[in-house]
Coordinates of N, CA and C in Angstrom, one line a residue:
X1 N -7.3 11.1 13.8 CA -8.0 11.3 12.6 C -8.4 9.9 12.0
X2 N -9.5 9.8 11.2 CA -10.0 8.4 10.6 C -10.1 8.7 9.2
X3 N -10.2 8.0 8.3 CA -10.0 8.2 7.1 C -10.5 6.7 6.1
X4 N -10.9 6.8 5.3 CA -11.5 5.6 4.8 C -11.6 5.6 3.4
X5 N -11.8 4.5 2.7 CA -11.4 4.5 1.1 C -12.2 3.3 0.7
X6 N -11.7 3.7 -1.1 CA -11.8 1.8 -1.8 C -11.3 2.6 -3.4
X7 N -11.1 1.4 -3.9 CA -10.3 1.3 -5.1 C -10.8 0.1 -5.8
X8 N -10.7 0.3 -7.3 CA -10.8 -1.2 -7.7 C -9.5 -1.2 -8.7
X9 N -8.6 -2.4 -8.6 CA -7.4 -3.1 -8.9 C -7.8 -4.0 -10.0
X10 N -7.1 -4.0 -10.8 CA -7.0 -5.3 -11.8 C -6.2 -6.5 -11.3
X11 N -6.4 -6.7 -10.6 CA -5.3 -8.1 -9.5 C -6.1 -8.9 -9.4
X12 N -6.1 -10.0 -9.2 CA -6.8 -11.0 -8.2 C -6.5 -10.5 -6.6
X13 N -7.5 -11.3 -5.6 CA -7.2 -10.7 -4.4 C -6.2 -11.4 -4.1
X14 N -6.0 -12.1 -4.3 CA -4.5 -13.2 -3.7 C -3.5 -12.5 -4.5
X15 N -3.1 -11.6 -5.7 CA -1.7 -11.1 -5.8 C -1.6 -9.5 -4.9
X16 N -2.9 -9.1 -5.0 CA -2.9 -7.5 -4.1 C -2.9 -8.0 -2.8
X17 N -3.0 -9.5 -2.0 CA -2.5 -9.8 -0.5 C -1.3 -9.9 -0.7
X18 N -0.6 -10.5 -1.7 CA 0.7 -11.1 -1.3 C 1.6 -9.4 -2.0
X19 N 1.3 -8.4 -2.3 CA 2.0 -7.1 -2.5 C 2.0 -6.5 -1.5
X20 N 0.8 -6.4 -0.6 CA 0.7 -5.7 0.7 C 1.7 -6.4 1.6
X21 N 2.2 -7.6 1.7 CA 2.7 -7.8 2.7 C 4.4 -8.1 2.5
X22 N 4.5 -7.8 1.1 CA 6.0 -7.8 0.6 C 6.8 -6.7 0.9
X23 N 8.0 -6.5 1.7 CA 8.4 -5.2 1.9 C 9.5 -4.9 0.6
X24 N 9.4 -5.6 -0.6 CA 9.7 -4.3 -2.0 C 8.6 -3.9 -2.0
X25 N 7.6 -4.0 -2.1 CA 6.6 -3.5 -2.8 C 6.1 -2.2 -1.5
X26 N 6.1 -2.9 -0.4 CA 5.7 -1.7 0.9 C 7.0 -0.5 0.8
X27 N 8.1 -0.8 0.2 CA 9.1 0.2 0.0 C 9.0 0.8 -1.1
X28 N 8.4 0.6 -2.2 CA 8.4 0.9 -3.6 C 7.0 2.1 -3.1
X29 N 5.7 1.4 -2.6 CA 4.5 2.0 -2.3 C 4.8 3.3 -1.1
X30 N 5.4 3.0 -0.3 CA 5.1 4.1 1.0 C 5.7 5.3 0.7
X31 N 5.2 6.4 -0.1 CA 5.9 8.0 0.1 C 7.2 8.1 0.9
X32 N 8.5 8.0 0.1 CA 9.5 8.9 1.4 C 9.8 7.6 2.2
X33 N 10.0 6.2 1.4 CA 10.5 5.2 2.6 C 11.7 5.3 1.7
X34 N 13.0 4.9 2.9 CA 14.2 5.1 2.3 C 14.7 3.1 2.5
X35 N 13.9 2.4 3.4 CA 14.0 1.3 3.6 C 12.9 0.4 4.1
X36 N 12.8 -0.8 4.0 CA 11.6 -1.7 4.4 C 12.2 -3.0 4.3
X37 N 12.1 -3.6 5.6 CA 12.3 -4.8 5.7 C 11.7 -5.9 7.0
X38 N 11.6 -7.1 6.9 CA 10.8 -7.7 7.7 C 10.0 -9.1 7.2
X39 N 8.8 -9.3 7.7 CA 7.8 -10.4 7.2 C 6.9 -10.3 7.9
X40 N 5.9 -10.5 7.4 CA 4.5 -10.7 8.1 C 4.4 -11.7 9.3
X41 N 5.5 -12.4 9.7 CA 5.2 -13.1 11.3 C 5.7 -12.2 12.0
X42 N 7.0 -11.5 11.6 CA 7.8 -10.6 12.9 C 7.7 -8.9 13.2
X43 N 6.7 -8.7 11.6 CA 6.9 -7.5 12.0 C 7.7 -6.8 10.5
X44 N 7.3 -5.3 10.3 CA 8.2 -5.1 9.4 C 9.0 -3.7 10.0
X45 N 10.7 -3.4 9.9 CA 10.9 -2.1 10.4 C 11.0 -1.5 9.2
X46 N 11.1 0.0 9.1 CA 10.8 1.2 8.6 C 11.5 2.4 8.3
X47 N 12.2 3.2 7.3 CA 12.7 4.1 7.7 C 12.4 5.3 6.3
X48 N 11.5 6.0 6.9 CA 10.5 6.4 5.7 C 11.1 8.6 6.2
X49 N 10.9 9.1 5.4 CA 11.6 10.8 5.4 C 10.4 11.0 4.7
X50 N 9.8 12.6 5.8 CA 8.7 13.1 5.5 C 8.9 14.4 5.9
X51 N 8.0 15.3 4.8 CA 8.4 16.7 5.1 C 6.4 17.4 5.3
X52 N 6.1 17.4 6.9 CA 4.7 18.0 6.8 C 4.8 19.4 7.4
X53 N 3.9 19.8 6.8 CA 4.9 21.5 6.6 C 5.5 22.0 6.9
X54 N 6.4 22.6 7.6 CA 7.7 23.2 7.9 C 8.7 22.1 8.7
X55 N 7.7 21.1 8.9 CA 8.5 19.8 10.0 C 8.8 18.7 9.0
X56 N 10.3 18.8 8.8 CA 11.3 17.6 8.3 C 11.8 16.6 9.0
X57 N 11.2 15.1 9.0 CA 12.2 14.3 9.6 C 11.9 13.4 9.0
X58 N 12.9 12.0 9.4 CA 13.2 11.2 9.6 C 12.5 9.9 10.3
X59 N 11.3 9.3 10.2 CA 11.2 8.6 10.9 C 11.5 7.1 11.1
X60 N 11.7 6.6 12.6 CA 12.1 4.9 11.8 C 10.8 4.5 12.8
X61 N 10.2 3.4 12.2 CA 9.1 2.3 12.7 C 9.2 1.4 12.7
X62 N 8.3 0.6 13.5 CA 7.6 -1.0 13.5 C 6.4 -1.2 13.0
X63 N 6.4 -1.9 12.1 CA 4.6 -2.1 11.6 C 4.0 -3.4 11.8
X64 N 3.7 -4.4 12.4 CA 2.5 -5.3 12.6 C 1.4 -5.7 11.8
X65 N 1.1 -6.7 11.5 CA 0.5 -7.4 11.0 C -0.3 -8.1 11.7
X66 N -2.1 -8.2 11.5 CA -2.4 -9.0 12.8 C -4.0 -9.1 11.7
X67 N -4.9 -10.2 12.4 CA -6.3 -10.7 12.4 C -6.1 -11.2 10.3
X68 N -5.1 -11.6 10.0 CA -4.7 -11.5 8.3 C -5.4 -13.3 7.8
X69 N -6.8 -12.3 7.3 CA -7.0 -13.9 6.6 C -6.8 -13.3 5.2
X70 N -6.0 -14.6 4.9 CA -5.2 -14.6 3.5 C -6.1 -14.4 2.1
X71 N -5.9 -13.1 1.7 CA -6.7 -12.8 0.3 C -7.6 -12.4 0.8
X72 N -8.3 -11.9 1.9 CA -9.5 -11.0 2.1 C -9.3 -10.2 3.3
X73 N -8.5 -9.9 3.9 CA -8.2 -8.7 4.9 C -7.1 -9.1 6.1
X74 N -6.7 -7.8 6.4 CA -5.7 -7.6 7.2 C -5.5 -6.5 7.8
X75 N -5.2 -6.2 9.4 CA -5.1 -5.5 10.0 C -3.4 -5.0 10.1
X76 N -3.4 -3.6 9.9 CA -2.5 -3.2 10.0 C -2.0 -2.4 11.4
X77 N -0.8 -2.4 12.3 CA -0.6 -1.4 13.3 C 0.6 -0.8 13.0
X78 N 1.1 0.5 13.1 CA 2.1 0.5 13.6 C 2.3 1.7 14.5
X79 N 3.6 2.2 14.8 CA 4.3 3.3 15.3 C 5.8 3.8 14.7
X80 N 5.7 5.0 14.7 CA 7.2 5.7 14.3 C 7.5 6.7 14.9
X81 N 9.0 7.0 15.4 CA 9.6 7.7 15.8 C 10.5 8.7 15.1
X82 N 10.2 10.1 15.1 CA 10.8 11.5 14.3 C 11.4 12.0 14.9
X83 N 12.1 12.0 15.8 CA 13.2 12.0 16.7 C 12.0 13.7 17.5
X84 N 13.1 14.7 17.5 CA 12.4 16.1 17.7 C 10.8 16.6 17.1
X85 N 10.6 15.8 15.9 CA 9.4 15.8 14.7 C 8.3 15.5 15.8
X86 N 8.4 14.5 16.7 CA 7.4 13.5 17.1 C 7.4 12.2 16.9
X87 N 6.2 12.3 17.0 CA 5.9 11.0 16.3 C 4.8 10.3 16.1
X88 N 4.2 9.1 15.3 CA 2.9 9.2 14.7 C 2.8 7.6 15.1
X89 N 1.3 7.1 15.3 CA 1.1 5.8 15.5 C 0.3 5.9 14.8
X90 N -0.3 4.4 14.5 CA -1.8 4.4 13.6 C -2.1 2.8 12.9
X91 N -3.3 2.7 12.7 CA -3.6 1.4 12.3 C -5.0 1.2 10.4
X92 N -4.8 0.2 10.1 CA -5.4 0.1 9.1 C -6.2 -1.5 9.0
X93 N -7.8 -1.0 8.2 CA -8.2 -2.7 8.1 C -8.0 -2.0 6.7
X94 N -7.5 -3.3 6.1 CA -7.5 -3.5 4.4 C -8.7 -4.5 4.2
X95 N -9.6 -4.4 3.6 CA -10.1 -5.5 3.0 C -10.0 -5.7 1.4
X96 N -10.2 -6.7 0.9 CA -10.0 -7.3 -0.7 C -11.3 -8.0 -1.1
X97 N -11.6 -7.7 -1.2 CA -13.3 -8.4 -1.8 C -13.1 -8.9 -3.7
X98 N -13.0 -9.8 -3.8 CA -13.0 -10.4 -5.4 C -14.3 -10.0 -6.1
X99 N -13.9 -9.5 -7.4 CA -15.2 -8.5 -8.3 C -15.7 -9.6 -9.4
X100 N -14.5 -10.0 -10.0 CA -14.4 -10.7 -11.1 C -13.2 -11.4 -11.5
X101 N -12.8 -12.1 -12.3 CA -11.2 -12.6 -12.5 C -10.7 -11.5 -12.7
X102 N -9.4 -11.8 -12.0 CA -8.0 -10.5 -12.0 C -9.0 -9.5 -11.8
X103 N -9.8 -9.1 -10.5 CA -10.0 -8.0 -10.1 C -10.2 -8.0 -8.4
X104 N -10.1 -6.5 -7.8 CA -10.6 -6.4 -6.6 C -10.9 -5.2 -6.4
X105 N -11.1 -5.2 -5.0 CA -12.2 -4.1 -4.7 C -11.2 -4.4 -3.2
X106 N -10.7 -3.4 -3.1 CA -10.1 -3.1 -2.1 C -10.2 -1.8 -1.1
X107 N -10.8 -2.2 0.1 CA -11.2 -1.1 0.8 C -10.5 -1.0 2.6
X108 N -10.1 0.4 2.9 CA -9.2 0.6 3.9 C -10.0 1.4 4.5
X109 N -9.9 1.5 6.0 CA -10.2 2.4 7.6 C -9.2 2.4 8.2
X110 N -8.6 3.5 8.2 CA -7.5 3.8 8.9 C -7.5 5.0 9.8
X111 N -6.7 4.9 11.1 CA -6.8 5.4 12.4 C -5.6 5.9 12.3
X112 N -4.9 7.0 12.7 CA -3.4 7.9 12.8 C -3.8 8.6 14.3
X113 N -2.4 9.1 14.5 CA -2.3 9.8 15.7 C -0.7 10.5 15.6
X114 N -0.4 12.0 15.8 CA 0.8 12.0 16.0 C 0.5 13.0 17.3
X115 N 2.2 13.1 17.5 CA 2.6 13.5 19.0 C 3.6 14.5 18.7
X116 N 3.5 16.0 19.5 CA 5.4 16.1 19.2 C 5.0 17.8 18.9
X117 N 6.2 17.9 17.6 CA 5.7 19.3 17.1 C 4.9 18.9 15.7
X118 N 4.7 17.5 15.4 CA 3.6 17.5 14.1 C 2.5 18.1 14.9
X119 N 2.2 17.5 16.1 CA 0.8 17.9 16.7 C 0.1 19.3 16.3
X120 N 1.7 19.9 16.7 CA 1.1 21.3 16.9 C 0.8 22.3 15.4
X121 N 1.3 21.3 14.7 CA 0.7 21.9 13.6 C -1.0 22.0 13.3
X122 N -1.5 21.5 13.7 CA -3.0 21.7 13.5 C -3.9 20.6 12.7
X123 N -4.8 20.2 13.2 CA -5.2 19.0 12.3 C -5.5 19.8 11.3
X124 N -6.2 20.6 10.4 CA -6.0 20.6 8.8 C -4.7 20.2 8.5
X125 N -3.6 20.4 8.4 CA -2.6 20.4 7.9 C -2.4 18.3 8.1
X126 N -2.5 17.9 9.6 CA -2.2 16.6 9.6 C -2.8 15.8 8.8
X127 N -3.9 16.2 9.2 CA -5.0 15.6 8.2 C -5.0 15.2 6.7
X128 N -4.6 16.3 6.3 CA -4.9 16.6 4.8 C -3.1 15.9 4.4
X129 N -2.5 15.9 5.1 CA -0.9 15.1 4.7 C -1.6 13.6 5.0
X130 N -1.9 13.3 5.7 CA -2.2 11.4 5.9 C -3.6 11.2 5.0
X131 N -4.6 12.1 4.8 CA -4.7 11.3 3.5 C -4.3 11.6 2.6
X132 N -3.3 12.7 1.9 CA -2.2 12.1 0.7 C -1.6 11.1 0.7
X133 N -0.4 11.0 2.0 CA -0.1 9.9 2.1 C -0.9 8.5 1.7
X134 N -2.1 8.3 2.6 CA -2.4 7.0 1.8 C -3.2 7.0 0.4
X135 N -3.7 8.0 0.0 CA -4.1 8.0 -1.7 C -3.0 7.8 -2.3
X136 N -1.8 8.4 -1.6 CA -0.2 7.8 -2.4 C 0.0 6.4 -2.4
X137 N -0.4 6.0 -1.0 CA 0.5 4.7 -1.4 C -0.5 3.4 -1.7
X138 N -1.8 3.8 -1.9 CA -3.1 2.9 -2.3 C -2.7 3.4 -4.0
X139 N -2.7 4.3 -4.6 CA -2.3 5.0 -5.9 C -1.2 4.0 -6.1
X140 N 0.0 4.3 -5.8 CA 0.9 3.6 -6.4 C 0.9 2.2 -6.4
X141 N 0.4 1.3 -5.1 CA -0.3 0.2 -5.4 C -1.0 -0.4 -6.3
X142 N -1.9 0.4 -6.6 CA -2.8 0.1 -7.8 C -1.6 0.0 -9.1
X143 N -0.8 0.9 -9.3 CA 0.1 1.5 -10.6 C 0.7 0.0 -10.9
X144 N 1.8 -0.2 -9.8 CA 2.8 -1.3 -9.2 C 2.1 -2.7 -9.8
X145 N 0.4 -2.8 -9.2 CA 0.0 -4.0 -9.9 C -0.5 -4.6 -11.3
X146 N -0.7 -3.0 -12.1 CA -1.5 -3.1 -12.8 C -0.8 -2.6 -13.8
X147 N 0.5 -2.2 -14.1 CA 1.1 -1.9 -15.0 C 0.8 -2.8 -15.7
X148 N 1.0 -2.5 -17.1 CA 0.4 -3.5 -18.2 C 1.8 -3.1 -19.7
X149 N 2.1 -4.2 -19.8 CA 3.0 -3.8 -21.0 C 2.9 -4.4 -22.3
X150 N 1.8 -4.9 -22.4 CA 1.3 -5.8 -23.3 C 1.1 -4.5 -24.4
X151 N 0.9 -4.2 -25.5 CA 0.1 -3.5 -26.5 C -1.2 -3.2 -26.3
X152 N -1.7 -2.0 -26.3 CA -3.4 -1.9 -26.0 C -4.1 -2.3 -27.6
X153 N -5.1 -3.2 -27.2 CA -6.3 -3.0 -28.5 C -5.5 -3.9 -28.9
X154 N -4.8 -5.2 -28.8 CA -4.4 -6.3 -29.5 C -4.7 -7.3 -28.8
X155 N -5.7 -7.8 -29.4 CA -6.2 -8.8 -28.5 C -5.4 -10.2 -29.0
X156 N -4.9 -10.5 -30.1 CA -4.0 -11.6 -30.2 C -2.8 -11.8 -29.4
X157 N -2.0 -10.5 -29.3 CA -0.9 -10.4 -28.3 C -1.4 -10.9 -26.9
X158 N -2.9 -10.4 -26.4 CA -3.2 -10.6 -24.7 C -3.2 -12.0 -25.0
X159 N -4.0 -12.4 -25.6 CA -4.4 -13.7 -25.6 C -2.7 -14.4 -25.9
X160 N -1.9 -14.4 -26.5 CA -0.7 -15.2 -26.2 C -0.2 -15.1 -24.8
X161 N -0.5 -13.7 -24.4 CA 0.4 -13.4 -23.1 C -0.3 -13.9 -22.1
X162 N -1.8 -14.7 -22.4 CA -2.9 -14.7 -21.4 C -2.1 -15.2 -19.9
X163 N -1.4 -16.2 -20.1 CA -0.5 -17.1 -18.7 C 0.6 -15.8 -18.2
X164 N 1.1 -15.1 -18.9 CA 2.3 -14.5 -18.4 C 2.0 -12.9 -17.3
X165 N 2.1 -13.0 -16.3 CA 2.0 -12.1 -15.6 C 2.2 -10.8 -15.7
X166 N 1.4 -9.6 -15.2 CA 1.4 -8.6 -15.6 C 2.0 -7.9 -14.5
X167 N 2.6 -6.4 -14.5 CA 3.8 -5.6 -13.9 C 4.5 -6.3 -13.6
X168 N 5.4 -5.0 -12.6 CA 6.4 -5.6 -12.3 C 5.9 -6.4 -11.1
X169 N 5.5 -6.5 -10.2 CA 5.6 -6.7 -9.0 C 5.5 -8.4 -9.5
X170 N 3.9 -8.7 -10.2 CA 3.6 -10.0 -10.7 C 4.7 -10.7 -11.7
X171 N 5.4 -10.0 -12.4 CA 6.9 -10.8 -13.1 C 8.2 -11.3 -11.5
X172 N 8.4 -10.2 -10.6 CA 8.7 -10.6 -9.3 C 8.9 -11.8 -8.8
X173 N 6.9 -11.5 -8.4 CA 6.3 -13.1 -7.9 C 6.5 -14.4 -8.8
X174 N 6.0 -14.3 -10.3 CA 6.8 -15.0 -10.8 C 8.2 -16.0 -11.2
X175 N 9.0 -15.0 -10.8 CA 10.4 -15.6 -10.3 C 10.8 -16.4 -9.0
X176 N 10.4 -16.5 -8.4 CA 10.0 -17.1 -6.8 C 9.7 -18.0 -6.6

């Protein structure tokens, strides 16, 4: 199945690169991940619980990182194993296109495949769960970077806070 998108983020593209490749933020974002750990040279492993329709598991993966020019795109691969579930491989181009200050335009093509007894569930049903899945975790991405805790409609407050980073993920990076 193929599936395609875009979004516009209040980020700059350099903090929506450096979220995608952070495994808090890939554990915070992915539906049903119970763990994420790794780095963008080696690889990140995975251990995400998903329930697609009558089929409950468990899966653990490896995800890859590859063709990553910094702040404007990145290719994503991976694979996961659901023991009896099956199992699902698949890949993603992210791109980040800069709109304006602190914004992007972030757009994904992404390729899946599973094996097993998801299979036999039927593509509507696979289908229509992988792209939840990624409207979830492109959705909560957006949330994650854009949280805003400033006061709305006060423009003296932004303007003091203008230097100080916004959500959580950017207070994070901040600290670092």
């Amino acid at each position: 199945m193929k599936m395609q998108d875009s979004r516009e983020i209040k980020a700059s593209p350099e903090i929506v690169f450096e979220a995608l490749i952070s495994p808090d933020v890939l554990q915070e974002c992915i539906p049903g991940a119970q763990s994420v750990t790794g780095n963008i040279t080696d690889g990140y492993e995975a251990v995400v619980t998903q329930k697609v329709g009558p089929v409950k598991a468990t899966f653990t993966g490896h995800v890859e990182m590859s063709h990553v020019k910094s702040s404007e795109e990145i290719t994503i691969a991976g694979s996961g194993k659901g023991g009896a579930a099956g199992f699902a491989k698949g890949g993603a181009v992210v791109k980040l296109e800069a709109l304006e200050p602190e914004r992007t335009r972030l757009t994904y093509d992404v390729e899946a495949k599973v094996g097993g007894k998801l299979a036999q569930l039927g593509s509507r049903i696979i289908d229509g769960f992988a792209k939840r899945m990624a409207d979830q975790f492109f959705q909560r991405l957006q949330e994650c970077l854009e949280n805003d805790e400033s006061p709305e409609n006060d423009v003296e407050a932004e303007q003091k806070d203008a230097d100080k980073k916004k959500g959580w993920f950017k207070r994070m990076m901040a600290k670092s």
